[in-house]
Structure formats: C-alpha cells, structure tokens
Amino acid sequence: MTKSDGARVTDGGVQSVDRAFQVLEVLARNGEVGVSAIAAEIGVHKSTVSRLLASLEEHEMVVQTYDRGKYRLSLGILRLAASVPERLEITEQGHAVCERLAAKLGETVNVAVLRSRFAIHLDQARGPAAVGTQNWIGEPTPLHATASGKILLAHLDVQQRHEVLGAAVLERFTEHTITSVETLDEELDAARSLGYAVVVEEYEQGLNAIAAPIRDYDGRISAALSVSGPVYRFTEARMRAVVPEVITAAAEISERMGFRQAITPSA
C-alpha cells in the first residue's frame, strides 16, 4: 500500500465515522426512521445507510423496531451518556451525601438523570439494611414507574412530558403501574407541588421508593435523588416520615452544584 493509498483509506474511515454520527443525529431528532428516509436526509445511497446501521446495531447503538426496516436509538447510547462529565460532577459533589443518607436510613440511595426516555442512574450508595445486590449505575429505568423518573418528568411542562414519553402506551410492570397519561399527569403535578414523588411497587413487586429533585446552579432540575427499599420495611408511612431528610439531602447536593436558594420541605 502506498502512502496515498493509506491516506485514502484513512479519509474513507473518517467519512464513515462522520456519516455514522449523521445517522445517529437523524434518529435522535426523529425517533423511529427507515433506511430510505435516513439516506435521503444525509444524502447517501441506501446501501451505505444499511451498512452503517448494521455496524451501529452490532455495537448496540441502534436497534431495529418491530416494524422491520425502521430503526431507533438503543440503550447503548444511554450507557455512553451516563459517562459524560455531568456524571463526574454530580457524583463527585453528591456521593458523600448519598453515603450519609444511606447509612442513616439503612436503604439504597441513587442519583439519576433524564436521558432520552429513561432515567439513568449515575451513582448509588447502599445502607446497612439494604437487601439484594442490584447495581443500578448506568441502568436505564422507565420514567413513569420510578420515583426518580417521576421527579424528572414533574419538572417538565405537560407538552414536554408527552414528547419525552412518546406516543406509545405506558408500559405496565406490575399491577400498581400507572398506565393512564391523565392519571400520571395528575400525580406529576402533585409531585412538583410537594417537592417529592413516591412509587409503591410500580416498577418492581415488593420495592418502594421516594425521590426529590436536585437543582443545578441556575435552578434547573438536573437530577433526582431517590431512596428505595423493600415494601415490608420501607412502607408508605416510613417514606412519608423520611420526606424531610430526602429533600434536605437533595438540597445539599443542589448547593454543592452551585444552587444557593434553600429548598423547604413540604409538609
């Protein structure tokens, strides 16, 4: 291979990477998109798009939908997103607070952020009474069925919520999962007003959780702090009792992130 041949190979590789990013951007903007539509938008042949999608699918960046021929972003994108600098900042500023709260309450404490249509967990601390070995870090969880997800949704306006959730029917995970958009909106409005959200066996049978918002330096809700535990110990009454502690811990992380206005726990 000559030097010029090597240059051509390198240029071709860079062009493929550039086109792969274009494909991802199209999917990010439009949701589920077919090969022909992607090809038309980025101006390449359908066979080129098919090869790019096959490679992205192999690396778990995209997934083919039930409607054959259409693709959407996959959870691999979300796992990558969990590694951006925001993760480092939130975990650096909040981990000690999470550890202290977990030790005090004896349960599992998580910090999650909104990514696409999921809540992605960035940090976790386990209290001495925590059961199981589930590591939620990097895991995507549904917004409508988790305490963190509800807090993140609650601070969006109704139109934004529906855009994030999409047009699909809300998936049922247990008999307690809310699958009505109207009912969910009512609960989210209440969570926004109260300053916290709770779930009672909505995502996993036997697991309850409560969450409060973490604010960025400009007051924007950037993450959610949640406490979860088994239903036999972390009862609804117990969750209500620890509301001030959860909100106070979330407020402390907010202050560490640069937010200076105090957050007052609701009664």
PDB file of C-alpha atoms in Angstrom:
ATOM      1  CA  MET A   1       0.000   0.000   0.000  1.00  0.00           C
ATOM      2  CA  THR A   2       1.359   3.422  -0.954  1.00  0.00           C
ATOM      3  CA  LYS A   3       1.212   6.465   1.253  1.00  0.00           C
ATOM      4  CA  SER A   4      -1.537   7.924  -0.913  1.00  0.00           C
ATOM      5  CA  ASP A   5      -3.484   4.648  -0.641  1.00  0.00           C
ATOM      6  CA  GLY A   6      -3.195   4.834   3.134  1.00  0.00           C
ATOM      7  CA  ALA A   7      -4.446   8.399   3.083  1.00  0.00           C
ATOM      8  CA  ARG A   8      -7.452   7.360   1.013  1.00  0.00           C
ATOM      9  CA  VAL A   9      -8.254   4.547   3.460  1.00  0.00           C
ATOM     10  CA  THR A  10      -7.937   6.937   6.384  1.00  0.00           C
ATOM     11  CA  ASP A  11     -10.129   9.538   4.695  1.00  0.00           C
ATOM     12  CA  GLY A  12     -12.718   6.867   3.943  1.00  0.00           C
ATOM     13  CA  GLY A  13     -12.708   5.787   7.570  1.00  0.00           C
ATOM     14  CA  VAL A  14     -13.221   9.343   8.773  1.00  0.00           C
ATOM     15  CA  GLN A  15     -16.057   9.771   6.275  1.00  0.00           C
ATOM     16  CA  SER A  16     -17.744   6.614   7.578  1.00  0.00           C
ATOM     17  CA  VAL A  17     -17.498   7.866  11.154  1.00  0.00           C
ATOM     18  CA  ASP A  18     -18.933  11.212  10.094  1.00  0.00           C
ATOM     19  CA  ARG A  19     -21.845   9.515   8.347  1.00  0.00           C
ATOM     20  CA  ALA A  20     -22.458   7.248  11.336  1.00  0.00           C
ATOM     21  CA  PHE A  21     -22.827  10.341  13.534  1.00  0.00           C
ATOM     22  CA  GLN A  22     -25.203  11.817  10.968  1.00  0.00           C
ATOM     23  CA  VAL A  23     -27.330   8.669  11.184  1.00  0.00           C
ATOM     24  CA  LEU A  24     -27.425   8.890  14.976  1.00  0.00           C
ATOM     25  CA  GLU A  25     -28.423  12.554  14.799  1.00  0.00           C
ATOM     26  CA  VAL A  26     -31.290  11.745  12.411  1.00  0.00           C
ATOM     27  CA  LEU A  27     -32.560   9.059  14.782  1.00  0.00           C
ATOM     28  CA  ALA A  28     -32.200  11.378  17.769  1.00  0.00           C
ATOM     29  CA  ARG A  29     -34.314  14.037  16.039  1.00  0.00           C
ATOM     30  CA  ASN A  30     -36.961  11.810  14.525  1.00  0.00           C
ATOM     31  CA  GLY A  31     -37.257   8.686  16.687  1.00  0.00           C
ATOM     32  CA  GLU A  32     -38.009   5.655  14.505  1.00  0.00           C
ATOM     33  CA  VAL A  33     -36.768   6.152  10.919  1.00  0.00           C
ATOM     34  CA  GLY A  34     -36.455   3.893   7.883  1.00  0.00           C
ATOM     35  CA  VAL A  35     -33.367   3.348   5.749  1.00  0.00           C
ATOM     36  CA  SER A  36     -34.738   5.302   2.772  1.00  0.00           C
ATOM     37  CA  ALA A  37     -35.630   8.327   4.893  1.00  0.00           C
ATOM     38  CA  ILE A  38     -32.191   8.367   6.539  1.00  0.00           C
ATOM     39  CA  ALA A  39     -30.469   8.040   3.154  1.00  0.00           C
ATOM     40  CA  ALA A  40     -32.469  10.948   1.765  1.00  0.00           C
ATOM     41  CA  GLU A  41     -31.741  13.170   4.753  1.00  0.00           C
ATOM     42  CA  ILE A  42     -27.969  12.672   4.796  1.00  0.00           C
ATOM     43  CA  GLY A  43     -27.627  12.375   1.008  1.00  0.00           C
ATOM     44  CA  VAL A  44     -26.117   8.905   0.558  1.00  0.00           C
ATOM     45  CA  HIS A  45     -27.212   5.649  -1.062  1.00  0.00           C
ATOM     46  CA  LYS A  46     -29.498   3.298   0.878  1.00  0.00           C
ATOM     47  CA  SER A  47     -26.862   0.553   0.785  1.00  0.00           C
ATOM     48  CA  THR A  48     -24.428   2.847   2.598  1.00  0.00           C
ATOM     49  CA  VAL A  49     -27.008   3.585   5.288  1.00  0.00           C
ATOM     50  CA  SER A  50     -27.773  -0.124   5.653  1.00  0.00           C
ATOM     51  CA  ARG A  51     -24.080  -0.880   6.251  1.00  0.00           C
ATOM     52  CA  LEU A  52     -23.797   1.928   8.790  1.00  0.00           C
ATOM     53  CA  LEU A  53     -26.909   0.762  10.640  1.00  0.00           C
ATOM     54  CA  ALA A  54     -25.656  -2.829  10.699  1.00  0.00           C
ATOM     55  CA  SER A  55     -22.410  -1.662  12.317  1.00  0.00           C
ATOM     56  CA  LEU A  56     -24.211   0.594  14.804  1.00  0.00           C
ATOM     57  CA  GLU A  57     -26.604  -2.226  15.663  1.00  0.00           C
ATOM     58  CA  GLU A  58     -23.688  -4.579  16.275  1.00  0.00           C
ATOM     59  CA  HIS A  59     -22.303  -2.068  18.783  1.00  0.00           C
ATOM     60  CA  GLU A  60     -25.743  -1.667  20.421  1.00  0.00           C
ATOM     61  CA  MET A  61     -26.112   1.967  19.394  1.00  0.00           C
ATOM     62  CA  VAL A  62     -29.311   1.371  17.395  1.00  0.00           C
ATOM     63  CA  VAL A  63     -31.974  -1.306  17.306  1.00  0.00           C
ATOM     64  CA  GLN A  64     -34.421  -2.379  14.624  1.00  0.00           C
ATOM     65  CA  THR A  65     -38.052  -1.892  15.610  1.00  0.00           C
ATOM     66  CA  TYR A  66     -40.893  -4.360  15.310  1.00  0.00           C
ATOM     67  CA  ASP A  67     -41.770  -2.543  12.093  1.00  0.00           C
ATOM     68  CA  ARG A  68     -38.987  -4.108  10.015  1.00  0.00           C
ATOM     69  CA  GLY A  69     -36.869  -1.591   8.151  1.00  0.00           C
ATOM     70  CA  LYS A  70     -37.119   1.125  10.789  1.00  0.00           C
ATOM     71  CA  TYR A  71     -34.502   1.862  13.423  1.00  0.00           C
ATOM     72  CA  ARG A  72     -34.254   3.838  16.656  1.00  0.00           C
ATOM     73  CA  LEU A  73     -31.532   4.650  19.180  1.00  0.00           C
ATOM     74  CA  SER A  74     -30.711   1.798  21.542  1.00  0.00           C
ATOM     75  CA  LEU A  75     -29.825   1.673  25.225  1.00  0.00           C
ATOM     76  CA  GLY A  76     -26.128   1.620  24.337  1.00  0.00           C
ATOM     77  CA  ILE A  77     -26.416   5.352  23.669  1.00  0.00           C
ATOM     78  CA  LEU A  78     -27.806   5.884  27.152  1.00  0.00           C
ATOM     79  CA  ARG A  79     -24.971   3.957  28.775  1.00  0.00           C
ATOM     80  CA  LEU A  80     -22.476   6.176  26.968  1.00  0.00           C
ATOM     81  CA  ALA A  81     -24.408   9.255  28.074  1.00  0.00           C
ATOM     82  CA  ALA A  82     -24.051   8.135  31.679  1.00  0.00           C
ATOM     83  CA  SER A  83     -20.284   8.634  31.346  1.00  0.00           C
ATOM     84  CA  VAL A  84     -20.273  12.308  30.344  1.00  0.00           C
ATOM     85  CA  PRO A  85     -18.658  14.924  32.641  1.00  0.00           C
ATOM     86  CA  GLU A  86     -22.029  15.710  34.242  1.00  0.00           C
ATOM     87  CA  ARG A  87     -21.844  12.284  35.822  1.00  0.00           C
ATOM     88  CA  LEU A  88     -18.452  13.074  37.266  1.00  0.00           C
ATOM     89  CA  GLU A  89     -19.633  16.394  38.692  1.00  0.00           C
ATOM     90  CA  ILE A  90     -22.845  15.104  40.242  1.00  0.00           C
ATOM     91  CA  THR A  91     -21.233  12.014  41.709  1.00  0.00           C
ATOM     92  CA  GLU A  92     -18.241  13.985  42.961  1.00  0.00           C
ATOM     93  CA  GLN A  93     -20.452  16.573  44.651  1.00  0.00           C
ATOM     94  CA  GLY A  94     -23.162  14.203  45.823  1.00  0.00           C
ATOM     95  CA  HIS A  95     -21.627  10.854  46.687  1.00  0.00           C
ATOM     96  CA  ALA A  96     -20.754  11.725  50.291  1.00  0.00           C
ATOM     97  CA  VAL A  97     -24.309  12.992  50.813  1.00  0.00           C
ATOM     98  CA  CYS A  98     -25.707   9.760  49.343  1.00  0.00           C
ATOM     99  CA  GLU A  99     -23.484   7.648  51.564  1.00  0.00           C
ATOM    100  CA  ARG A 100     -24.529   9.567  54.657  1.00  0.00           C
ATOM    101  CA  LEU A 101     -28.242   9.335  53.798  1.00  0.00           C
ATOM    102  CA  ALA A 102     -27.973   5.606  53.027  1.00  0.00           C
ATOM    103  CA  ALA A 103     -26.239   4.991  56.345  1.00  0.00           C
ATOM    104  CA  LYS A 104     -28.872   6.983  58.222  1.00  0.00           C
ATOM    105  CA  LEU A 105     -31.927   5.433  56.596  1.00  0.00           C
ATOM    106  CA  GLY A 106     -30.461   1.979  56.048  1.00  0.00           C
ATOM    107  CA  GLU A 107     -31.726   1.823  52.457  1.00  0.00           C
ATOM    108  CA  THR A 108     -30.358   2.229  48.933  1.00  0.00           C
ATOM    109  CA  VAL A 109     -29.815   5.774  47.641  1.00  0.00           C
ATOM    110  CA  ASN A 110     -29.470   6.592  43.935  1.00  0.00           C
ATOM    111  CA  VAL A 111     -28.898   9.670  41.799  1.00  0.00           C
ATOM    112  CA  ALA A 112     -30.449   9.624  38.317  1.00  0.00           C
ATOM    113  CA  VAL A 113     -30.677  11.976  35.343  1.00  0.00           C
ATOM    114  CA  LEU A 114     -33.042  12.229  32.383  1.00  0.00           C
ATOM    115  CA  ARG A 115     -31.676  10.745  29.172  1.00  0.00           C
ATOM    116  CA  SER A 116     -33.951  10.291  26.177  1.00  0.00           C
ATOM    117  CA  ARG A 117     -36.992   8.418  27.535  1.00  0.00           C
ATOM    118  CA  PHE A 118     -35.320   6.941  30.589  1.00  0.00           C
ATOM    119  CA  ALA A 119     -33.912   7.794  33.995  1.00  0.00           C
ATOM    120  CA  ILE A 120     -30.237   6.789  34.031  1.00  0.00           C
ATOM    121  CA  HIS A 121     -28.628   6.103  37.402  1.00  0.00           C
ATOM    122  CA  LEU A 122     -25.245   7.755  37.872  1.00  0.00           C
ATOM    123  CA  ASP A 123     -24.442   6.965  41.495  1.00  0.00           C
ATOM    124  CA  GLN A 124     -25.540   4.572  44.222  1.00  0.00           C
ATOM    125  CA  ALA A 125     -24.957   4.138  47.944  1.00  0.00           C
ATOM    126  CA  ARG A 126     -26.185   1.178  49.951  1.00  0.00           C
ATOM    127  CA  GLY A 127     -27.275   1.377  53.571  1.00  0.00           C
ATOM    128  CA  PRO A 128     -26.534  -1.335  56.143  1.00  0.00           C
ATOM    129  CA  ALA A 129     -30.083  -2.731  55.930  1.00  0.00           C
ATOM    130  CA  ALA A 130     -30.245  -2.741  52.108  1.00  0.00           C
ATOM    131  CA  VAL A 131     -31.168  -6.103  50.640  1.00  0.00           C
ATOM    132  CA  GLY A 132     -30.116  -7.645  47.337  1.00  0.00           C
ATOM    133  CA  THR A 133     -27.121  -6.849  45.162  1.00  0.00           C
ATOM    134  CA  GLN A 134     -28.706  -4.846  42.328  1.00  0.00           C
ATOM    135  CA  ASN A 135     -26.284  -2.284  40.933  1.00  0.00           C
ATOM    136  CA  TRP A 136     -28.330   0.411  39.205  1.00  0.00           C
ATOM    137  CA  ILE A 137     -25.409   2.523  37.968  1.00  0.00           C
ATOM    138  CA  GLY A 138     -25.697   3.062  34.223  1.00  0.00           C
ATOM    139  CA  GLU A 139     -29.032   1.281  34.078  1.00  0.00           C
ATOM    140  CA  PRO A 140     -31.984   2.881  32.256  1.00  0.00           C
ATOM    141  CA  THR A 141     -35.281   2.759  34.140  1.00  0.00           C
ATOM    142  CA  PRO A 142     -38.755   3.859  32.989  1.00  0.00           C
ATOM    143  CA  LEU A 143     -39.771   7.400  33.802  1.00  0.00           C
ATOM    144  CA  HIS A 144     -43.435   6.761  34.547  1.00  0.00           C
ATOM    145  CA  ALA A 145     -42.884   3.893  37.003  1.00  0.00           C
ATOM    146  CA  THR A 146     -39.973   5.100  39.151  1.00  0.00           C
ATOM    147  CA  ALA A 147     -39.684   7.813  41.781  1.00  0.00           C
ATOM    148  CA  SER A 148     -36.658   9.390  40.076  1.00  0.00           C
ATOM    149  CA  GLY A 149     -38.390   9.291  36.713  1.00  0.00           C
ATOM    150  CA  LYS A 150     -41.485  10.957  38.117  1.00  0.00           C
ATOM    151  CA  ILE A 151     -39.464  13.784  39.644  1.00  0.00           C
ATOM    152  CA  LEU A 152     -37.622  14.354  36.373  1.00  0.00           C
ATOM    153  CA  LEU A 153     -40.910  14.368  34.446  1.00  0.00           C
ATOM    154  CA  ALA A 154     -42.693  16.508  37.027  1.00  0.00           C
ATOM    155  CA  HIS A 155     -40.479  19.486  36.320  1.00  0.00           C
ATOM    156  CA  LEU A 156     -41.210  19.458  32.591  1.00  0.00           C
ATOM    157  CA  ASP A 157     -44.340  21.124  31.258  1.00  0.00           C
ATOM    158  CA  VAL A 158     -47.143  18.835  30.084  1.00  0.00           C
ATOM    159  CA  GLN A 159     -46.188  19.076  26.404  1.00  0.00           C
ATOM    160  CA  GLN A 160     -42.551  18.255  27.149  1.00  0.00           C
ATOM    161  CA  ARG A 161     -43.612  15.292  29.290  1.00  0.00           C
ATOM    162  CA  HIS A 162     -45.680  13.836  26.486  1.00  0.00           C
ATOM    163  CA  GLU A 163     -42.888  14.387  23.971  1.00  0.00           C
ATOM    164  CA  VAL A 164     -40.425  12.586  26.238  1.00  0.00           C
ATOM    165  CA  LEU A 165     -42.798   9.710  26.943  1.00  0.00           C
ATOM    166  CA  GLY A 166     -43.718   9.400  23.274  1.00  0.00           C
ATOM    167  CA  ALA A 167     -46.977   8.252  21.751  1.00  0.00           C
ATOM    168  CA  ALA A 168     -46.651   4.651  22.908  1.00  0.00           C
ATOM    169  CA  VAL A 169     -48.856   3.229  25.649  1.00  0.00           C
ATOM    170  CA  LEU A 170     -47.233   3.432  29.093  1.00  0.00           C
ATOM    171  CA  GLU A 171     -45.796   0.009  29.807  1.00  0.00           C
ATOM    172  CA  ARG A 172     -47.194  -1.949  32.740  1.00  0.00           C
ATOM    173  CA  PHE A 173     -44.586  -3.557  35.030  1.00  0.00           C
ATOM    174  CA  THR A 174     -46.775  -4.524  37.987  1.00  0.00           C
ATOM    175  CA  GLU A 175     -50.430  -4.280  38.887  1.00  0.00           C
ATOM    176  CA  HIS A 176     -49.654  -0.914  40.511  1.00  0.00           C
ATOM    177  CA  THR A 177     -48.016   0.714  37.461  1.00  0.00           C
ATOM    178  CA  ILE A 178     -49.779   3.849  36.240  1.00  0.00           C
ATOM    179  CA  THR A 179     -50.663   3.374  32.570  1.00  0.00           C
ATOM    180  CA  SER A 180     -53.033   6.335  32.152  1.00  0.00           C
ATOM    181  CA  VAL A 181     -51.385   9.532  30.903  1.00  0.00           C
ATOM    182  CA  GLU A 182     -54.082  11.635  32.585  1.00  0.00           C
ATOM    183  CA  THR A 183     -53.549   9.931  35.953  1.00  0.00           C
ATOM    184  CA  LEU A 184     -49.788  10.252  35.577  1.00  0.00           C
ATOM    185  CA  ASP A 185     -50.075  13.978  34.813  1.00  0.00           C
ATOM    186  CA  GLU A 186     -52.113  14.493  37.977  1.00  0.00           C
ATOM    187  CA  GLU A 187     -49.522  12.668  40.066  1.00  0.00           C
ATOM    188  CA  LEU A 188     -46.657  14.578  38.460  1.00  0.00           C
ATOM    189  CA  ASP A 189     -48.339  17.912  39.151  1.00  0.00           C
ATOM    190  CA  ALA A 190     -48.715  16.875  42.794  1.00  0.00           C
ATOM    191  CA  ALA A 191     -45.052  15.769  42.964  1.00  0.00           C
ATOM    192  CA  ARG A 192     -43.931  19.112  41.582  1.00  0.00           C
ATOM    193  CA  SER A 193     -46.007  20.951  44.173  1.00  0.00           C
ATOM    194  CA  LEU A 194     -44.926  18.773  47.104  1.00  0.00           C
ATOM    195  CA  GLY A 195     -41.261  18.584  46.156  1.00  0.00           C
ATOM    196  CA  TYR A 196     -41.074  14.783  46.128  1.00  0.00           C
ATOM    197  CA  ALA A 197     -42.517  11.718  44.396  1.00  0.00           C
ATOM    198  CA  VAL A 198     -43.206   8.207  45.628  1.00  0.00           C
ATOM    199  CA  VAL A 199     -43.804   4.855  43.951  1.00  0.00           C
ATOM    200  CA  VAL A 200     -45.404   1.888  45.661  1.00  0.00           C
ATOM    201  CA  GLU A 201     -44.465  -1.328  43.856  1.00  0.00           C
ATOM    202  CA  GLU A 202     -44.908   0.341  40.457  1.00  0.00           C
ATOM    203  CA  TYR A 203     -41.693  -0.850  38.804  1.00  0.00           C
ATOM    204  CA  GLU A 204     -40.830  -3.934  40.851  1.00  0.00           C
ATOM    205  CA  GLN A 205     -43.098  -6.001  43.053  1.00  0.00           C
ATOM    206  CA  GLY A 206     -42.014  -5.566  46.667  1.00  0.00           C
ATOM    207  CA  LEU A 207     -39.994  -2.365  46.087  1.00  0.00           C
ATOM    208  CA  ASN A 208     -40.973   1.151  47.161  1.00  0.00           C
ATOM    209  CA  ALA A 209     -39.115   4.407  46.539  1.00  0.00           C
ATOM    210  CA  ILE A 210     -39.209   8.133  47.147  1.00  0.00           C
ATOM    211  CA  ALA A 211     -37.310  10.837  45.245  1.00  0.00           C
ATOM    212  CA  ALA A 212     -36.607  14.581  45.423  1.00  0.00           C
ATOM    213  CA  PRO A 213     -35.135  16.970  42.827  1.00  0.00           C
ATOM    214  CA  ILE A 214     -31.519  18.075  42.557  1.00  0.00           C
ATOM    215  CA  ARG A 215     -31.046  21.543  41.073  1.00  0.00           C
ATOM    216  CA  ASP A 216     -28.189  22.908  39.029  1.00  0.00           C
ATOM    217  CA  TYR A 217     -26.535  26.277  39.693  1.00  0.00           C
ATOM    218  CA  ASP A 218     -29.252  28.047  37.667  1.00  0.00           C
ATOM    219  CA  GLY A 219     -32.142  26.334  39.443  1.00  0.00           C
ATOM    220  CA  ARG A 220     -32.809  23.819  36.672  1.00  0.00           C
ATOM    221  CA  ILE A 221     -33.721  20.300  37.794  1.00  0.00           C
ATOM    222  CA  SER A 222     -30.691  18.340  36.642  1.00  0.00           C
ATOM    223  CA  ALA A 223     -31.112  15.082  38.570  1.00  0.00           C
ATOM    224  CA  ALA A 224     -33.171  13.201  41.137  1.00  0.00           C
ATOM    225  CA  LEU A 225     -32.129  11.728  44.466  1.00  0.00           C
ATOM    226  CA  SER A 226     -34.059   8.587  45.386  1.00  0.00           C
ATOM    227  CA  VAL A 227     -34.259   6.225  48.341  1.00  0.00           C
ATOM    228  CA  SER A 228     -35.631   2.724  47.759  1.00  0.00           C
ATOM    229  CA  GLY A 229     -36.287  -0.263  49.970  1.00  0.00           C
ATOM    230  CA  PRO A 230     -38.404  -3.385  50.378  1.00  0.00           C
ATOM    231  CA  VAL A 231     -42.103  -2.831  50.922  1.00  0.00           C
ATOM    232  CA  TYR A 232     -42.151  -4.782  54.192  1.00  0.00           C
ATOM    233  CA  ARG A 233     -39.739  -2.260  55.742  1.00  0.00           C
ATOM    234  CA  PHE A 234     -39.849   0.846  53.568  1.00  0.00           C
ATOM    235  CA  THR A 235     -43.608   1.269  53.904  1.00  0.00           C
ATOM    236  CA  GLU A 236     -45.688   4.204  52.688  1.00  0.00           C
ATOM    237  CA  ALA A 237     -45.753   5.547  56.237  1.00  0.00           C
ATOM    238  CA  ARG A 238     -41.973   5.213  56.507  1.00  0.00           C
ATOM    239  CA  MET A 239     -41.499   7.012  53.189  1.00  0.00           C
ATOM    240  CA  ARG A 240     -43.676   9.897  54.327  1.00  0.00           C
ATOM    241  CA  ALA A 241     -41.705  10.090  57.560  1.00  0.00           C
ATOM    242  CA  VAL A 242     -38.357  10.477  55.767  1.00  0.00           C
ATOM    243  CA  VAL A 243     -39.557  13.123  53.280  1.00  0.00           C
ATOM    244  CA  PRO A 244     -37.714  15.986  55.070  1.00  0.00           C
ATOM    245  CA  GLU A 245     -34.459  14.030  55.139  1.00  0.00           C
ATOM    246  CA  VAL A 246     -34.645  13.114  51.451  1.00  0.00           C
ATOM    247  CA  ILE A 247     -35.468  16.684  50.402  1.00  0.00           C
ATOM    248  CA  THR A 248     -32.732  18.080  52.652  1.00  0.00           C
ATOM    249  CA  ALA A 249     -30.150  15.703  51.164  1.00  0.00           C
ATOM    250  CA  ALA A 250     -31.203  16.647  47.622  1.00  0.00           C
ATOM    251  CA  ALA A 251     -30.973  20.327  48.586  1.00  0.00           C
ATOM    252  CA  GLU A 252     -27.455  19.815  49.957  1.00  0.00           C
ATOM    253  CA  ILE A 253     -26.325  18.282  46.669  1.00  0.00           C
ATOM    254  CA  SER A 254     -28.007  21.182  44.851  1.00  0.00           C
ATOM    255  CA  GLU A 255     -25.999  23.648  46.941  1.00  0.00           C
ATOM    256  CA  ARG A 256     -22.825  21.735  46.164  1.00  0.00           C
ATOM    257  CA  MET A 257     -23.742  22.043  42.479  1.00  0.00           C
ATOM    258  CA  GLY A 258     -23.951  25.825  42.896  1.00  0.00           C
ATOM    259  CA  PHE A 259     -27.630  26.366  43.672  1.00  0.00           C
ATOM    260  CA  ARG A 260     -27.953  28.786  46.592  1.00  0.00           C
ATOM    261  CA  GLN A 261     -31.672  29.147  47.233  1.00  0.00           C
ATOM    262  CA  ALA A 262     -32.855  26.949  50.088  1.00  0.00           C
ATOM    263  CA  ILE A 263     -35.429  24.277  49.343  1.00  0.00           C
ATOM    264  CA  THR A 264     -38.056  23.993  52.063  1.00  0.00           C
ATOM    265  CA  PRO A 265     -39.539  20.508  52.609  1.00  0.00           C
ATOM    266  CA  SER A 266     -43.307  20.349  52.149  1.00  0.00           C
ATOM    267  CA  ALA A 267     -45.453  19.060  54.972  1.00  0.00           C
TER     268      ALA A 267
END
